[in-house]
Amino acid sequence: MKVILKKNIFFLFILFNNIIYSQSESITKVLYKLVPYAIPSDRGLTKEQKEGIVKENFARDKVECELTFTKNKSVFSLIEKPLLNRDFDYLKEAVLVSDKYYNDVVNQKKTRFEELGGENLNIILPYHQYNWEITSETKKINDYTCYKAICRWNDFNMRRNSTDVFSAEAWFTPQIPSSFGPLGLDGLPGLVLEANYGASGIHFYIVKIEFNVENPKVKFDPPTVQYITEEEHQKRLAKEYENMGR
């Protein structure tokens, strides 16, 4: 992982917070929601199209995700809402963030848990997955000073036999020096409070943070199911799409 720092004073800030925070083995829980879709200018938009965006945003507002972590482990997941399982608009938005992400700092293991074709799988992710560039841009989020970090990377898509270009933007705070974030966007010297996953439309913002949580009712280790690599996962996806086209 490559992290570019713009200010030397940043190192001292991080060191000071890490010394304080490392004394605690408490459990922290972060609640995220999805930023609404932007409604473009009226030019070229029909009444039905504008109503469609409003409807999507109404469903999107119901989507909530949790990041629960200790000093060394984290799990990120969608908050299940069984009463909305028949709401097609809600499900369409929730599926964007339905995978679970696990991070084990001590053993340097990152895993994404998902269901593919009715089968549960643990997909092994590169531990140092993102090459972040930390900029000098800052802003306040929930009274925390946050720094903007950006990242770009290429992934080969076996299904389309082409290379996809991805980007991400994260706002993190060294005041909570845990290297975790939503949807596996991690590896920064501070907790990610806001994140924009490129052109996917997945844009998280923080709702609240709970410290010293008792009985969080989450498991910090992935389920006991099959592990596969990202390459193997891509091959399975390509096969699934091929079968669907027959």
XYZ file of C-alpha atoms in Angstrom:
246
model
C 0.000 0.000 0.000
C 1.296 3.437 -0.902
C 0.098 6.428 1.075
C 1.295 9.915 0.099
C 1.254 12.502 2.900
C 1.267 16.208 2.120
C 2.179 17.580 5.587
C 4.824 16.356 8.036
C 2.761 17.555 11.000
C 0.232 14.904 9.989
C 2.577 12.182 11.296
C 2.668 13.719 14.757
C -1.106 14.051 14.829
C -1.543 10.382 13.924
C 1.112 9.221 16.416
C -0.477 11.130 19.295
C -3.938 9.701 18.582
C -2.628 6.165 18.107
C -0.915 6.232 21.508
C -4.185 7.243 23.185
C -6.442 4.984 21.158
C -4.232 1.881 21.432
C -4.890 1.816 25.158
C -8.504 0.877 24.466
C -9.797 -2.541 23.436
C -13.389 -1.352 23.246
C -15.884 -2.047 20.487
C -17.010 0.808 18.252
C -20.026 0.851 15.953
C -20.538 3.263 13.057
C -23.844 3.773 11.260
C -23.730 4.835 7.588
C -26.414 5.757 5.098
C -26.315 6.367 1.347
C -26.220 9.874 -0.078
C -29.313 10.522 -2.266
C -28.955 10.575 -6.033
C -28.493 14.077 -7.375
C -31.441 15.380 -9.382
C -30.069 16.934 -12.595
C -31.277 20.246 -13.960
C -34.735 20.262 -15.497
C -33.293 20.406 -18.996
C -34.147 17.174 -20.791
C -35.852 15.538 -17.823
C -39.450 14.441 -18.088
C -41.836 14.575 -15.164
C -41.732 10.774 -14.964
C -37.927 10.756 -14.831
C -37.828 13.269 -11.982
C -40.471 11.305 -10.108
C -38.382 8.169 -10.658
C -35.325 9.750 -9.014
C -37.416 10.934 -6.071
C -38.781 7.396 -5.696
C -35.277 5.910 -5.797
C -34.073 8.351 -3.160
C -37.023 7.508 -0.926
C -36.016 3.833 -1.085
C -32.310 4.643 -0.729
C -32.935 6.556 2.480
C -34.079 3.300 4.097
C -30.730 1.592 3.428
C -28.482 1.512 6.498
C -25.105 -0.123 7.033
C -22.943 -0.800 10.078
C -19.214 -0.954 10.584
C -18.338 -2.620 13.884
C -14.716 -2.833 14.962
C -12.213 -3.469 17.705
C -8.557 -2.505 17.661
C -7.698 -5.427 15.363
C -10.871 -6.621 13.621
C -13.818 -5.152 11.755
C -16.971 -6.266 9.982
C -19.082 -4.143 7.635
C -22.600 -5.213 6.713
C -26.022 -4.111 5.579
C -28.531 -3.790 8.419
C -31.175 -6.378 7.647
C -34.771 -5.111 7.432
C -37.036 -8.138 6.879
C -40.170 -5.976 6.636
C -38.755 -4.421 3.446
C -37.841 -7.685 1.725
C -40.826 -7.331 -0.621
C -40.089 -3.710 -1.466
C -38.492 -3.920 -4.926
C -37.207 -0.322 -4.869
C -35.536 -0.862 -1.500
C -33.979 -4.167 -2.584
C -32.597 -2.546 -5.746
C -30.703 -0.015 -3.618
C -29.751 -2.409 -0.807
C -28.155 -4.945 -3.158
C -25.405 -2.406 -3.904
C -24.085 -2.820 -0.357
C -25.292 -6.310 0.526
C -21.868 -8.016 0.761
C -20.129 -8.331 4.127
C -16.512 -7.217 4.540
C -14.166 -8.630 7.180
C -10.757 -7.273 8.149
C -8.262 -8.956 10.460
C -5.331 -6.599 11.105
C -3.141 -9.038 13.060
C -3.296 -11.788 10.420
C -3.598 -9.278 7.551
C -6.653 -10.945 6.037
C -9.463 -9.236 4.161
C -12.550 -11.136 3.057
C -15.760 -10.310 1.240
C -18.680 -12.631 1.965
C -21.351 -12.931 -0.706
C -23.874 -15.272 -2.220
C -23.319 -16.386 -5.813
C -25.821 -18.601 -7.545
C -27.269 -19.748 -4.228
C -23.829 -20.571 -2.836
C -22.193 -18.715 0.055
C -18.577 -17.756 -0.560
C -15.706 -15.997 1.192
C -13.722 -14.071 -1.414
C -10.110 -13.404 -0.441
C -9.111 -9.792 -1.074
C -5.598 -8.324 -1.305
C -4.826 -6.997 2.148
C -3.049 -3.879 0.886
C -5.783 -3.304 -1.648
C -5.714 0.462 -2.195
C -2.934 2.882 -3.100
C -4.261 5.978 -1.380
C -3.088 9.508 -1.979
C -3.836 11.726 1.009
C -4.431 15.320 -0.007
C -4.167 18.507 2.040
C -7.927 19.120 1.693
C -9.830 18.969 4.980
C -13.364 19.410 6.283
C -15.329 18.874 9.466
C -17.667 15.881 9.710
C -19.538 15.446 12.995
C -16.971 17.688 14.729
C -14.083 15.502 13.502
C -11.333 16.951 11.311
C -11.235 14.813 8.183
C -8.684 14.529 5.379
C -9.532 13.701 1.798
C -7.877 10.655 0.212
C -8.243 9.470 -3.378
C -7.455 6.222 -5.119
C -7.623 4.766 -8.644
C -7.068 1.199 -9.795
C -7.636 -1.201 -12.693
C -9.362 -4.588 -12.554
C -9.631 -7.102 -15.368
C -13.228 -8.127 -16.051
C -13.272 -11.689 -17.364
C -16.948 -11.515 -18.245
C -16.389 -8.638 -20.680
C -12.753 -9.507 -21.408
C -11.742 -5.931 -20.667
C -10.082 -3.800 -17.997
C -12.336 -1.720 -15.759
C -11.048 1.519 -14.250
C -12.260 2.303 -10.724
C -11.837 5.240 -8.382
C -12.728 6.055 -4.803
C -12.719 9.091 -2.545
C -12.632 8.855 1.233
C -12.750 11.347 4.084
C -11.031 9.943 7.174
C -10.210 11.274 10.620
C -6.943 10.535 12.481
C -8.837 11.440 15.660
C -10.179 7.868 15.491
C -7.002 6.079 14.280
C -8.571 2.838 13.067
C -7.787 1.890 9.493
C -11.336 0.751 8.691
C -14.077 2.058 6.446
C -17.350 1.151 4.707
C -17.503 -1.485 1.960
C -13.872 -2.486 2.518
C -12.500 1.000 1.788
C -9.728 0.839 4.358
C -5.981 1.127 4.835
C -5.937 4.806 5.832
C -4.501 6.188 9.102
C -7.935 6.962 10.478
C -11.572 5.924 10.391
C -13.419 6.696 7.128
C -16.481 8.838 7.875
C -17.536 9.500 4.284
C -16.744 7.596 1.096
C -17.651 7.829 -2.567
C -17.125 4.672 -4.589
C -16.543 6.278 -7.983
C -19.233 6.167 -10.654
C -21.121 3.304 -8.993
C -23.476 5.666 -7.184
C -22.377 4.259 -3.811
C -21.708 7.269 -1.594
C -21.688 6.793 2.172
C -22.108 9.374 4.881
C -21.882 8.840 8.617
C -24.980 9.064 10.807
C -23.533 8.303 14.230
C -20.666 6.651 16.104
C -21.110 4.584 19.264
C -18.089 3.898 21.463
C -17.701 1.190 24.107
C -20.541 -0.881 22.694
C -21.559 -3.842 24.825
C -22.870 -7.062 23.256
C -22.686 -5.850 19.630
C -24.174 -9.153 18.400
C -21.794 -9.427 15.462
C -19.206 -12.042 14.547
C -15.814 -10.627 13.627
C -14.734 -13.737 11.711
C -16.122 -14.782 8.305
C -18.634 -17.664 8.168
C -17.260 -21.176 7.814
C -17.829 -21.531 4.086
C -15.630 -21.982 1.033
C -12.807 -19.495 0.382
C -11.934 -18.520 -3.179
C -9.628 -15.951 -4.744
C -10.850 -12.898 -6.633
C -9.663 -14.501 -9.876
C -11.706 -17.635 -9.183
C -14.674 -15.431 -8.339
C -14.376 -13.607 -11.669
C -14.340 -16.950 -13.506
C -17.512 -18.041 -11.692
C -19.217 -14.757 -12.523
C -18.306 -15.139 -16.184
C -19.765 -18.663 -16.164
C -22.954 -17.470 -14.435
C -23.519 -14.782 -17.074
C -22.750 -17.252 -19.826
C -25.358 -19.653 -18.483
C -27.905 -16.831 -18.213
C -27.389 -16.003 -21.878
C -28.219 -19.508 -23.060
